[in-house]
PDB file of C-alpha atoms in Angstrom:
ATOM      1  CA  UNK A   1     -20.259  42.065 -25.350  1.00  0.00           C
ATOM      2  CA  UNK A   2     -18.398  39.145 -24.299  1.00  0.00           C
ATOM      3  CA  UNK A   3     -17.113  35.378 -25.393  1.00  0.00           C
ATOM      4  CA  UNK A   4     -19.191  32.612 -24.032  1.00  0.00           C
ATOM      5  CA  UNK A   5     -17.127  29.272 -23.906  1.00  0.00           C
ATOM      6  CA  UNK A   6     -19.764  26.720 -25.037  1.00  0.00           C
ATOM      7  CA  UNK A   7     -17.604  23.805 -23.574  1.00  0.00           C
ATOM      8  CA  UNK A   8     -16.910  25.571 -20.155  1.00  0.00           C
ATOM      9  CA  UNK A   9     -21.012  26.223 -20.128  1.00  0.00           C
ATOM     10  CA  UNK A  10     -22.158  22.589 -20.717  1.00  0.00           C
ATOM     11  CA  UNK A  11     -19.639  21.609 -17.964  1.00  0.00           C
ATOM     12  CA  UNK A  12     -21.727  23.754 -15.531  1.00  0.00           C
ATOM     13  CA  UNK A  13     -24.839  20.956 -15.554  1.00  0.00           C
ATOM     14  CA  UNK A  14     -25.348  17.309 -15.804  1.00  0.00           C
ATOM     15  CA  UNK A  15     -29.001  17.111 -16.332  1.00  0.00           C
ATOM     16  CA  UNK A  16     -30.592  16.192 -20.038  1.00  0.00           C
ATOM     17  CA  UNK A  17     -33.314  18.332 -21.659  1.00  0.00           C
ATOM     18  CA  UNK A  18     -32.950  21.214 -19.379  1.00  0.00           C
ATOM     19  CA  UNK A  19     -31.867  24.047 -21.778  1.00  0.00           C
ATOM     20  CA  UNK A  20     -29.273  26.747 -20.268  1.00  0.00           C
ATOM     21  CA  UNK A  21     -29.584  30.343 -21.646  1.00  0.00           C
ATOM     22  CA  UNK A  22     -25.916  31.628 -23.089  1.00  0.00           C
ATOM     23  CA  UNK A  23     -26.714  34.351 -24.780  1.00  0.00           C
ATOM     24  CA  UNK A  24     -29.161  36.605 -26.200  1.00  0.00           C
ATOM     25  CA  UNK A  25     -29.498  37.206 -29.692  1.00  0.00           C
ATOM     26  CA  UNK A  26     -32.364  39.508 -31.213  1.00  0.00           C
ATOM     27  CA  UNK A  27     -34.522  38.432 -28.990  1.00  0.00           C
ATOM     28  CA  UNK A  28     -33.916  34.994 -28.877  1.00  0.00           C
ATOM     29  CA  UNK A  29     -32.336  32.739 -26.057  1.00  0.00           C
ATOM     30  CA  UNK A  30     -29.141  30.883 -27.251  1.00  0.00           C
ATOM     31  CA  UNK A  31     -28.833  27.796 -25.087  1.00  0.00           C
ATOM     32  CA  UNK A  32     -26.638  24.864 -24.389  1.00  0.00           C
ATOM     33  CA  UNK A  33     -28.507  21.665 -23.735  1.00  0.00           C
ATOM     34  CA  UNK A  34     -27.493  17.946 -23.147  1.00  0.00           C
ATOM     35  CA  UNK A  35     -29.748  14.995 -24.908  1.00  0.00           C
ATOM     36  CA  UNK A  36     -30.294  11.428 -24.014  1.00  0.00           C
ATOM     37  CA  UNK A  37     -33.016   9.218 -24.201  1.00  0.00           C
ATOM     38  CA  UNK A  38     -36.610  10.508 -25.785  1.00  0.00           C
ATOM     39  CA  UNK A  39     -38.092  13.806 -25.503  1.00  0.00           C
ATOM     40  CA  UNK A  40     -41.815  13.832 -25.859  1.00  0.00           C
ATOM     41  CA  UNK A  41     -43.463  14.768 -29.722  1.00  0.00           C
ATOM     42  CA  UNK A  42     -44.495  18.222 -29.552  1.00  0.00           C
ATOM     43  CA  UNK A  43     -44.623  21.382 -32.033  1.00  0.00           C
ATOM     44  CA  UNK A  44     -44.338  25.075 -31.635  1.00  0.00           C
ATOM     45  CA  UNK A  45     -47.271  26.583 -33.189  1.00  0.00           C
ATOM     46  CA  UNK A  46     -45.428  30.025 -33.764  1.00  0.00           C
ATOM     47  CA  UNK A  47     -41.614  29.586 -33.998  1.00  0.00           C
ATOM     48  CA  UNK A  48     -39.303  27.182 -36.234  1.00  0.00           C
ATOM     49  CA  UNK A  49     -36.838  24.993 -34.064  1.00  0.00           C
ATOM     50  CA  UNK A  50     -33.493  25.360 -34.159  1.00  0.00           C
ATOM     51  CA  UNK A  51     -31.043  22.916 -33.074  1.00  0.00           C
ATOM     52  CA  UNK A  52     -27.058  22.527 -33.690  1.00  0.00           C
ATOM     53  CA  UNK A  53     -25.122  19.426 -32.723  1.00  0.00           C
ATOM     54  CA  UNK A  54     -22.325  20.226 -30.877  1.00  0.00           C
ATOM     55  CA  UNK A  55     -20.911  17.107 -29.861  1.00  0.00           C
ATOM     56  CA  UNK A  56     -22.439  13.504 -30.696  1.00  0.00           C
ATOM     57  CA  UNK A  57     -25.683  12.948 -32.669  1.00  0.00           C
ATOM     58  CA  UNK A  58     -29.202  13.043 -32.225  1.00  0.00           C
ATOM     59  CA  UNK A  59     -32.282  11.561 -34.042  1.00  0.00           C
ATOM     60  CA  UNK A  60     -35.004  14.175 -34.829  1.00  0.00           C
ATOM     61  CA  UNK A  61     -38.615  11.967 -35.737  1.00  0.00           C
ATOM     62  CA  UNK A  62     -40.898  13.951 -37.859  1.00  0.00           C
ATOM     63  CA  UNK A  63     -44.575  12.543 -37.680  1.00  0.00           C
ATOM     64  CA  UNK A  64     -44.767  10.656 -41.179  1.00  0.00           C
ATOM     65  CA  UNK A  65     -41.690  11.096 -41.964  1.00  0.00           C
ATOM     66  CA  UNK A  66     -37.987   8.842 -41.573  1.00  0.00           C
ATOM     67  CA  UNK A  67     -36.140   9.940 -38.745  1.00  0.00           C
ATOM     68  CA  UNK A  68     -33.165  12.253 -39.631  1.00  0.00           C
ATOM     69  CA  UNK A  69     -29.995  11.623 -37.804  1.00  0.00           C
ATOM     70  CA  UNK A  70     -27.877  14.850 -37.110  1.00  0.00           C
ATOM     71  CA  UNK A  71     -24.570  14.609 -36.157  1.00  0.00           C
ATOM     72  CA  UNK A  72     -21.715  17.062 -34.129  1.00  0.00           C
ATOM     73  CA  UNK A  73     -21.096  20.081 -36.827  1.00  0.00           C
ATOM     74  CA  UNK A  74     -24.472  19.803 -38.592  1.00  0.00           C
ATOM     75  CA  UNK A  75     -27.848  21.467 -37.723  1.00  0.00           C
ATOM     76  CA  UNK A  76     -31.432  20.824 -38.164  1.00  0.00           C
ATOM     77  CA  UNK A  77     -34.407  23.526 -38.385  1.00  0.00           C
ATOM     78  CA  UNK A  78     -38.072  21.946 -37.686  1.00  0.00           C
ATOM     79  CA  UNK A  79     -40.587  24.300 -39.210  1.00  0.00           C
ATOM     80  CA  UNK A  80     -43.363  25.944 -36.983  1.00  0.00           C
ATOM     81  CA  UNK A  81     -46.511  23.808 -36.430  1.00  0.00           C
ATOM     82  CA  UNK A  82     -44.283  20.490 -37.666  1.00  0.00           C
ATOM     83  CA  UNK A  83     -44.741  17.533 -34.466  1.00  0.00           C
ATOM     84  CA  UNK A  84     -40.997  16.235 -33.693  1.00  0.00           C
ATOM     85  CA  UNK A  85     -39.450  14.606 -31.159  1.00  0.00           C
ATOM     86  CA  UNK A  86     -35.695  14.598 -30.563  1.00  0.00           C
ATOM     87  CA  UNK A  87     -33.570  11.670 -29.242  1.00  0.00           C
ATOM     88  CA  UNK A  88     -30.401  10.171 -28.625  1.00  0.00           C
ATOM     89  CA  UNK A  89     -29.132   6.888 -27.501  1.00  0.00           C
ATOM     90  CA  UNK A  90     -25.856   8.237 -25.867  1.00  0.00           C
ATOM     91  CA  UNK A  91     -25.584  11.886 -24.658  1.00  0.00           C
ATOM     92  CA  UNK A  92     -24.881  14.472 -27.027  1.00  0.00           C
ATOM     93  CA  UNK A  93     -24.622  18.141 -26.850  1.00  0.00           C
ATOM     94  CA  UNK A  94     -26.616  20.851 -28.527  1.00  0.00           C
ATOM     95  CA  UNK A  95     -27.309  24.255 -29.206  1.00  0.00           C
ATOM     96  CA  UNK A  96     -30.388  25.685 -29.565  1.00  0.00           C
ATOM     97  CA  UNK A  97     -32.122  29.155 -30.516  1.00  0.00           C
ATOM     98  CA  UNK A  98     -35.501  30.190 -29.708  1.00  0.00           C
ATOM     99  CA  UNK A  99     -37.412  33.392 -29.109  1.00  0.00           C
ATOM    100  CA  UNK A 100     -37.587  34.417 -25.534  1.00  0.00           C
ATOM    101  CA  UNK A 101     -40.261  32.952 -23.599  1.00  0.00           C
ATOM    102  CA  UNK A 102     -40.549  30.199 -26.294  1.00  0.00           C
ATOM    103  CA  UNK A 103     -41.593  26.793 -23.986  1.00  0.00           C
ATOM    104  CA  UNK A 104     -39.205  24.105 -24.902  1.00  0.00           C
ATOM    105  CA  UNK A 105     -42.156  21.404 -24.906  1.00  0.00           C
ATOM    106  CA  UNK A 106     -44.353  23.818 -27.049  1.00  0.00           C
ATOM    107  CA  UNK A 107     -46.682  24.341 -23.802  1.00  0.00           C
ATOM    108  CA  UNK A 108     -45.774  26.471 -20.842  1.00  0.00           C
ATOM    109  CA  UNK A 109     -47.382  23.965 -18.313  1.00  0.00           C
ATOM    110  CA  UNK A 110     -44.752  21.382 -19.386  1.00  0.00           C
ATOM    111  CA  UNK A 111     -41.893  23.352 -20.235  1.00  0.00           C
ATOM    112  CA  UNK A 112     -38.527  23.176 -18.463  1.00  0.00           C
ATOM    113  CA  UNK A 113     -37.305  26.314 -17.031  1.00  0.00           C
ATOM    114  CA  UNK A 114     -34.423  27.988 -18.729  1.00  0.00           C
ATOM    115  CA  UNK A 115     -31.901  29.333 -16.616  1.00  0.00           C
ATOM    116  CA  UNK A 116     -29.327  31.637 -17.684  1.00  0.00           C
ATOM    117  CA  UNK A 117     -25.665  30.786 -16.774  1.00  0.00           C
TER     118      UNK A 117
END
């Protein structure tokens, strides 16, 4: 058991769309990531997708629905199977929670590695 300082963890890398695991929680990876630009549309067939904006703001595009803006201090959950795309005009910092091994793109062939920091 130890305290995790999210701001310190976010200072450890400068890349975008590159989640880093900062803790384990009930079989889930708790990760921090920086968003800037557009991520590809994708879905997760077996799990919901959890986003908590720590700093800045992001937009979540959901196929067939109006875009949703998520601001600092707000969270957004995309239900499993729903095609979505996060994007950010300026860098924003986000906390993600996903089951261990879940590819961030929904597809292991295109997923980013998730190093632990």
